[in-house]
mmCIF file of C-alpha atoms in Angstrom:
data_model
loop_
_atom_site.group_PDB
_atom_site.id
_atom_site.type_symbol
_atom_site.label_atom_id
_atom_site.label_comp_id
_atom_site.label_asym_id
_atom_site.label_seq_id
_atom_site.Cartn_x
_atom_site.Cartn_y
_atom_site.Cartn_z
ATOM 1 C CA MET A 1 -19.726 -34.141 -6.058
ATOM 2 C CA HIS A 2 -20.605 -31.537 -8.626
ATOM 3 C CA ASP A 3 -20.282 -32.474 -12.245
ATOM 4 C CA VAL A 4 -17.356 -30.721 -13.882
ATOM 5 C CA THR A 5 -17.782 -29.880 -17.528
ATOM 6 C CA PRO A 6 -14.775 -31.240 -19.445
ATOM 7 C CA LEU A 7 -12.674 -28.486 -20.953
ATOM 8 C CA ARG A 8 -11.913 -28.568 -24.628
ATOM 9 C CA PRO A 9 -8.209 -28.913 -25.388
ATOM 10 C CA ALA A 10 -6.445 -25.561 -25.461
ATOM 11 C CA ALA A 11 -4.975 -26.284 -28.880
ATOM 12 C CA GLU A 12 -8.462 -26.887 -30.256
ATOM 13 C CA LEU A 13 -9.761 -23.597 -28.868
ATOM 14 C CA ALA A 14 -6.704 -21.782 -30.173
ATOM 15 C CA ALA A 15 -7.279 -23.157 -33.662
ATOM 16 C CA LEU A 16 -10.871 -21.905 -33.566
ATOM 17 C CA ALA A 17 -9.908 -18.420 -32.380
ATOM 18 C CA SER A 18 -6.744 -17.902 -34.413
ATOM 19 C CA ARG A 19 -7.282 -15.647 -37.422
ATOM 20 C CA PRO A 20 -4.548 -13.978 -39.469
ATOM 21 C CA TYR A 21 -4.016 -10.244 -39.643
ATOM 22 C CA PRO A 22 -3.064 -8.482 -42.887
ATOM 23 C CA ASN A 23 0.290 -9.470 -44.422
ATOM 24 C CA GLU A 24 1.112 -12.110 -41.809
ATOM 25 C CA SER A 25 3.409 -14.930 -42.807
ATOM 26 C CA PRO A 26 2.287 -18.556 -42.317
ATOM 27 C CA ALA A 27 5.188 -19.005 -39.903
ATOM 28 C CA TYR A 28 3.994 -16.129 -37.715
ATOM 29 C CA ARG A 29 0.394 -17.394 -37.657
ATOM 30 C CA ALA A 30 1.483 -20.936 -36.760
ATOM 31 C CA ALA A 31 3.652 -19.650 -33.924
ATOM 32 C CA ARG A 32 0.923 -17.294 -32.742
ATOM 33 C CA THR A 33 -1.629 -20.105 -32.671
ATOM 34 C CA ALA A 34 0.715 -22.251 -30.607
ATOM 35 C CA LEU A 35 1.257 -19.305 -28.247
ATOM 36 C CA LEU A 36 -2.497 -18.767 -28.014
ATOM 37 C CA ALA A 37 -2.892 -22.344 -26.796
ATOM 38 C CA GLU A 38 -0.295 -21.671 -24.097
ATOM 39 C CA GLU A 39 -2.083 -18.454 -23.111
ATOM 40 C CA ILE A 40 -5.317 -20.419 -22.706
ATOM 41 C CA GLU A 41 -3.493 -22.926 -20.495
ATOM 42 C CA LEU A 42 -2.002 -20.067 -18.487
ATOM 43 C CA ARG A 43 -5.461 -18.582 -17.944
ATOM 44 C CA ARG A 44 -6.757 -21.951 -16.803
ATOM 45 C CA HIS A 45 -3.879 -22.375 -14.395
ATOM 46 C CA ALA A 46 -4.504 -18.885 -13.006
ATOM 47 C CA GLU A 47 -8.136 -19.881 -12.430
ATOM 48 C CA ARG A 48 -7.041 -23.033 -10.594
ATOM 49 C CA VAL A 49 -4.676 -21.045 -8.397
ATOM 50 C CA ALA A 50 -7.395 -18.493 -7.647
ATOM 51 C CA ALA A 51 -9.750 -21.301 -6.644
ATOM 52 C CA LEU A 52 -7.111 -22.737 -4.326
ATOM 53 C CA ARG A 53 -6.622 -19.295 -2.800
ATOM 54 C CA ARG A 54 -10.356 -18.912 -2.163
ATOM 55 C CA ALA A 55 -10.413 -22.372 -0.562
ATOM 56 C CA LEU A 56 -7.706 -21.602 2.002
ATOM 57 C CA PRO A 57 -8.607 -22.545 5.590
ATOM 58 C CA PRO A 58 -9.324 -19.652 7.947
ATOM 59 C CA GLY A 59 -6.196 -17.548 8.330
ATOM 60 C CA ALA A 60 -4.549 -16.594 11.590
ATOM 61 C CA GLU A 61 -6.385 -14.159 13.810
ATOM 62 C CA VAL A 62 -4.608 -10.815 14.020
ATOM 63 C CA PRO A 63 -2.852 -10.446 17.395
ATOM 64 C CA GLN A 64 -4.131 -6.927 18.053
ATOM 65 C CA ASP A 65 -6.404 -4.220 16.697
ATOM 66 C CA TYR A 66 -3.573 -2.090 15.327
ATOM 67 C CA GLU A 67 -3.780 1.691 15.563
ATOM 68 C CA PHE A 68 -3.232 4.124 12.671
ATOM 69 C CA ILE A 69 -3.551 7.842 12.029
ATOM 70 C CA ALA A 70 -5.963 8.922 9.300
ATOM 71 C CA GLU A 71 -5.505 11.935 7.039
ATOM 72 C CA ASP A 72 -7.683 14.091 9.293
ATOM 73 C CA GLY A 73 -5.437 13.273 12.246
ATOM 74 C CA ALA A 74 -7.916 10.905 13.892
ATOM 75 C CA ARG A 75 -6.607 7.711 15.426
ATOM 76 C CA VAL A 76 -8.332 4.666 13.966
ATOM 77 C CA ARG A 77 -8.059 0.944 14.520
ATOM 78 C CA LEU A 78 -7.608 -1.804 11.953
ATOM 79 C CA SER A 79 -11.181 -2.907 12.591
ATOM 80 C CA ALA A 80 -12.430 0.548 11.567
ATOM 81 C CA LEU A 81 -10.625 0.388 8.223
ATOM 82 C CA PHE A 82 -13.105 -2.270 7.057
ATOM 83 C CA GLY A 83 -15.952 0.229 7.046
ATOM 84 C CA ARG A 84 -19.069 -1.568 5.796
ATOM 85 C CA HIS A 85 -17.086 -4.427 4.247
ATOM 86 C CA ASP A 86 -15.919 -7.809 5.492
ATOM 87 C CA THR A 87 -12.742 -7.706 3.371
ATOM 88 C CA LEU A 88 -9.861 -5.251 3.732
ATOM 89 C CA VAL A 89 -6.898 -5.006 1.351
ATOM 90 C CA THR A 90 -3.869 -3.186 2.737
ATOM 91 C CA PHE A 91 -0.678 -2.154 1.013
ATOM 92 C CA PHE A 92 2.191 -1.129 3.244
ATOM 93 C CA TRP A 93 4.317 1.025 1.005
ATOM 94 C CA MET A 94 7.954 1.917 1.400
ATOM 95 C CA PHE A 95 7.323 5.372 2.795
ATOM 96 C CA GLY A 96 8.915 5.044 6.205
ATOM 97 C CA ALA A 97 9.647 7.718 8.763
ATOM 98 C CA LYS A 98 13.182 8.182 7.410
ATOM 99 C CA ARG A 99 11.992 8.741 3.826
ATOM 100 C CA GLU A 100 11.235 12.208 2.531
ATOM 101 C CA ARG A 101 9.776 10.629 -0.628
ATOM 102 C CA PRO A 102 8.285 7.158 -1.111
ATOM 103 C CA CYS A 103 9.738 4.281 -3.086
ATOM 104 C CA PRO A 104 9.143 4.859 -6.839
ATOM 105 C CA MET A 105 8.132 1.225 -7.374
ATOM 106 C CA CYS A 106 5.576 1.389 -4.571
ATOM 107 C CA THR A 107 4.350 4.709 -5.939
ATOM 108 C CA ALA A 108 3.837 3.196 -9.389
ATOM 109 C CA PHE A 109 1.719 0.436 -7.870
ATOM 110 C CA VAL A 110 -0.260 2.702 -5.540
ATOM 111 C CA GLY A 111 -0.914 5.116 -8.398
ATOM 112 C CA SER A 112 -2.344 2.285 -10.474
ATOM 113 C CA LEU A 113 -5.007 1.802 -7.786
ATOM 114 C CA GLU A 114 -6.265 5.394 -7.916
ATOM 115 C CA ILE A 115 -8.836 4.896 -10.672
ATOM 116 C CA PRO A 116 -10.089 1.360 -9.837
ATOM 117 C CA ALA A 117 -10.276 2.231 -6.127
ATOM 118 C CA ARG A 118 -13.863 3.399 -6.565
ATOM 119 C CA ASP A 119 -14.820 0.179 -8.348
ATOM 120 C CA LEU A 120 -13.020 -1.918 -5.750
ATOM 121 C CA GLY A 121 -14.861 0.018 -3.070
ATOM 122 C CA GLN A 122 -18.074 -1.690 -4.114
ATOM 123 C CA HIS A 123 -16.649 -4.969 -2.839
ATOM 124 C CA LEU A 124 -13.909 -4.263 -0.312
ATOM 125 C CA ALA A 125 -12.064 -1.675 1.723
ATOM 126 C CA LEU A 126 -8.641 -0.499 0.575
ATOM 127 C CA ALA A 127 -6.002 1.161 2.751
ATOM 128 C CA ILE A 128 -2.528 2.452 1.893
ATOM 129 C CA ILE A 129 -0.364 2.388 5.003
ATOM 130 C CA GLY A 130 3.072 3.852 5.632
ATOM 131 C CA GLY A 131 5.427 4.621 8.478
ATOM 132 C CA ALA A 132 6.020 8.251 7.481
ATOM 133 C CA PRO A 133 4.086 10.986 9.314
ATOM 134 C CA ILE A 134 0.574 11.279 7.950
ATOM 135 C CA GLU A 135 1.186 14.903 6.939
ATOM 136 C CA ARG A 136 3.999 13.803 4.636
ATOM 137 C CA GLN A 137 1.938 11.013 3.094
ATOM 138 C CA ALA A 138 -1.119 13.242 2.637
ATOM 139 C CA ALA A 139 1.022 15.933 0.999
ATOM 140 C CA PHE A 140 2.442 13.417 -1.454
ATOM 141 C CA LYS A 141 -1.071 12.162 -2.191
ATOM 142 C CA ARG A 142 -2.158 15.709 -3.044
ATOM 143 C CA GLU A 143 0.934 16.180 -5.184
ATOM 144 C CA ARG A 144 0.039 13.108 -7.235
ATOM 145 C CA GLY A 145 -3.583 14.162 -7.563
ATOM 146 C CA TRP A 146 -4.906 11.031 -5.871
ATOM 147 C CA ARG A 147 -8.470 11.516 -4.698
ATOM 148 C CA ASN A 148 -9.812 7.977 -4.356
ATOM 149 C CA LEU A 149 -7.176 6.459 -2.084
ATOM 150 C CA ASN A 150 -7.036 6.599 1.701
ATOM 151 C CA VAL A 151 -3.599 6.743 3.328
ATOM 152 C CA TYR A 152 -2.775 6.008 6.943
ATOM 153 C CA ALA A 153 0.278 6.277 9.153
ATOM 154 C CA THR A 154 1.297 3.664 11.660
ATOM 155 C CA THR A 155 1.707 4.682 15.304
ATOM 156 C CA SER A 156 4.292 1.971 15.974
ATOM 157 C CA ASP A 157 6.247 -0.697 14.109
ATOM 158 C CA ALA A 158 3.877 -3.458 15.246
ATOM 159 C CA PHE A 159 1.735 -3.764 12.103
ATOM 160 C CA ALA A 160 4.688 -3.475 9.714
ATOM 161 C CA ARG A 161 6.722 -5.940 11.733
ATOM 162 C CA ASP A 162 3.934 -8.504 12.000
ATOM 163 C CA TYR A 163 2.874 -8.280 8.335
ATOM 164 C CA ARG A 164 6.243 -8.097 6.581
ATOM 165 C CA GLY A 165 6.435 -4.383 6.074
ATOM 166 C CA LEU A 166 9.782 -4.295 7.856
ATOM 167 C CA SER A 167 12.879 -6.386 7.297
ATOM 168 C CA PRO A 168 14.737 -7.810 10.303
ATOM 169 C CA ASP A 169 17.188 -4.891 10.095
ATOM 170 C CA GLY A 170 14.386 -2.317 10.039
ATOM 171 C CA GLU A 171 14.282 -1.555 6.321
ATOM 172 C CA ASP A 172 10.760 -0.918 5.064
ATOM 173 C CA TRP A 173 9.305 -3.328 2.510
ATOM 174 C CA GLY A 174 6.257 -3.210 0.279
ATOM 175 C CA SER A 175 3.680 -5.629 1.643
ATOM 176 C CA LEU A 176 0.250 -6.551 0.243
ATOM 177 C CA ASN A 177 -2.216 -8.267 2.577
ATOM 178 C CA VAL A 178 -5.887 -9.224 2.584
ATOM 179 C CA PHE A 179 -7.805 -9.371 5.859
ATOM 180 C CA THR A 180 -11.288 -10.681 6.562
ATOM 181 C CA ARG A 181 -13.723 -9.939 9.355
ATOM 182 C CA LYS A 182 -16.377 -12.414 10.448
ATOM 183 C CA ASP A 183 -18.337 -12.393 13.691
ATOM 184 C CA GLY A 184 -16.026 -9.659 14.962
ATOM 185 C CA VAL A 185 -12.878 -11.708 14.375
ATOM 186 C CA ILE A 186 -10.239 -10.316 12.005
ATOM 187 C CA ARG A 187 -7.980 -12.758 10.209
ATOM 188 C CA ARG A 188 -5.257 -12.488 7.605
ATOM 189 C CA PHE A 189 -6.692 -14.284 4.576
ATOM 190 C CA TRP A 190 -3.786 -13.947 2.144
ATOM 191 C CA GLY A 191 -0.681 -11.952 1.419
ATOM 192 C CA ASP A 192 2.114 -11.905 -1.116
ATOM 193 C CA GLU A 193 4.860 -14.178 0.254
ATOM 194 C CA MET A 194 7.156 -14.251 -2.766
ATOM 195 C CA ASP A 195 10.527 -12.575 -2.296
ATOM 196 C CA GLU A 196 14.083 -12.781 -3.602
ATOM 197 C CA ALA A 197 14.360 -16.351 -2.331
ATOM 198 C CA THR A 198 11.524 -17.484 -4.629
ATOM 199 C CA ALA A 199 12.736 -15.697 -7.782
ATOM 200 C CA ASP A 200 13.894 -17.862 -10.664
ATOM 201 C CA PRO A 201 17.349 -17.248 -12.196
ATOM 202 C CA GLY A 202 17.462 -14.168 -14.392
ATOM 203 C CA GLN A 203 14.179 -12.774 -13.108
ATOM 204 C CA ASP A 204 13.443 -9.786 -10.960
ATOM 205 C CA GLN A 205 11.698 -10.376 -7.667
ATOM 206 C CA ARG A 206 8.001 -10.736 -8.444
ATOM 207 C CA GLY A 207 4.844 -12.246 -7.053
ATOM 208 C CA THR A 208 1.691 -13.630 -8.537
ATOM 209 C CA PRO A 209 -0.938 -12.679 -9.399
ATOM 210 C CA GLU A 210 0.695 -9.659 -11.049
ATOM 211 C CA VAL A 211 -1.109 -6.733 -9.479
ATOM 212 C CA ALA A 212 0.940 -3.919 -11.045
ATOM 213 C CA PRO A 213 -0.300 -3.234 -14.607
ATOM 214 C CA VAL A 214 2.972 -1.667 -15.741
ATOM 215 C CA TRP A 215 4.583 -5.118 -15.696
ATOM 216 C CA SER A 216 1.663 -6.799 -17.434
ATOM 217 C CA ILE A 217 1.876 -4.271 -20.267
ATOM 218 C CA LEU A 218 5.647 -4.668 -20.571
ATOM 219 C CA ASP A 219 5.203 -8.443 -20.694
ATOM 220 C CA ILE A 220 3.264 -8.180 -23.969
ATOM 221 C CA THR A 221 5.962 -6.116 -25.723
ATOM 222 C CA PRO A 222 8.801 -7.528 -27.887
ATOM 223 C CA THR A 223 11.485 -6.661 -25.327
ATOM 224 C CA GLY A 224 9.501 -7.661 -22.246
ATOM 225 C CA ARG A 225 10.477 -6.354 -18.819
ATOM 226 C CA PRO A 226 13.687 -4.305 -19.007
ATOM 227 C CA ALA A 227 16.372 -6.025 -16.954
ATOM 228 C CA HIS A 228 17.493 -2.936 -15.056
ATOM 229 C CA TRP A 229 14.616 -0.472 -15.429
ATOM 230 C CA TYR A 230 13.088 1.113 -12.360
ATOM 231 C CA PRO A 231 10.196 3.606 -12.148
ATOM 232 C CA LYS A 232 10.839 7.246 -11.212
ATOM 233 C CA LEU A 233 8.789 9.700 -9.222
ATOM 234 C CA GLU A 234 9.295 12.329 -11.922
ATOM 235 C CA TYR A 235 10.163 12.126 -15.616
#
């Protein structure tokens, strides 16, 4: 067993870090210090959850080497999407064959990956996958000015169906998945499995960790997440 360094109480760390800003009231500073302790606890819990995620047993082997169409029209397999990496992150966005334009919520998330995609590329492969024809997806990518993201079109419903990109009635869903490759075997390591059934009362459907920065920024504002707000493709 490795020795685990005892953590100092969150309230103690909060008291050390808490410093007033100009013109603050004592009541505000006391409440902010208490909140800081909770934020420290939240960070620690997030670290524990991340450790549990990393310690998952080997995931299920993928049932087939799914085929996709790349932006240059070439047909590529799931195994090829890894490139030089042993980890592949895929996002199946709601841009199905029946959609002329993608889901605004999915677009907001995919757009947030454009800049960090190059940094992420040092550690993993990233693929944006949709059911719409590749020409339509590539055109939308050019419209948005995305240069660092790779989009792919499915050649059948198999991948979307197997990895929760399609509802039972055929509606497309946004689906985030992480795959690993070791000794030639591809497995699903993790994916977001939170849906409407897991949402608490009064909350929108959300998963964790929060991978869309727009929500993280809204969460630190006085009004929080608007109850009925939804992103748009144009403003």
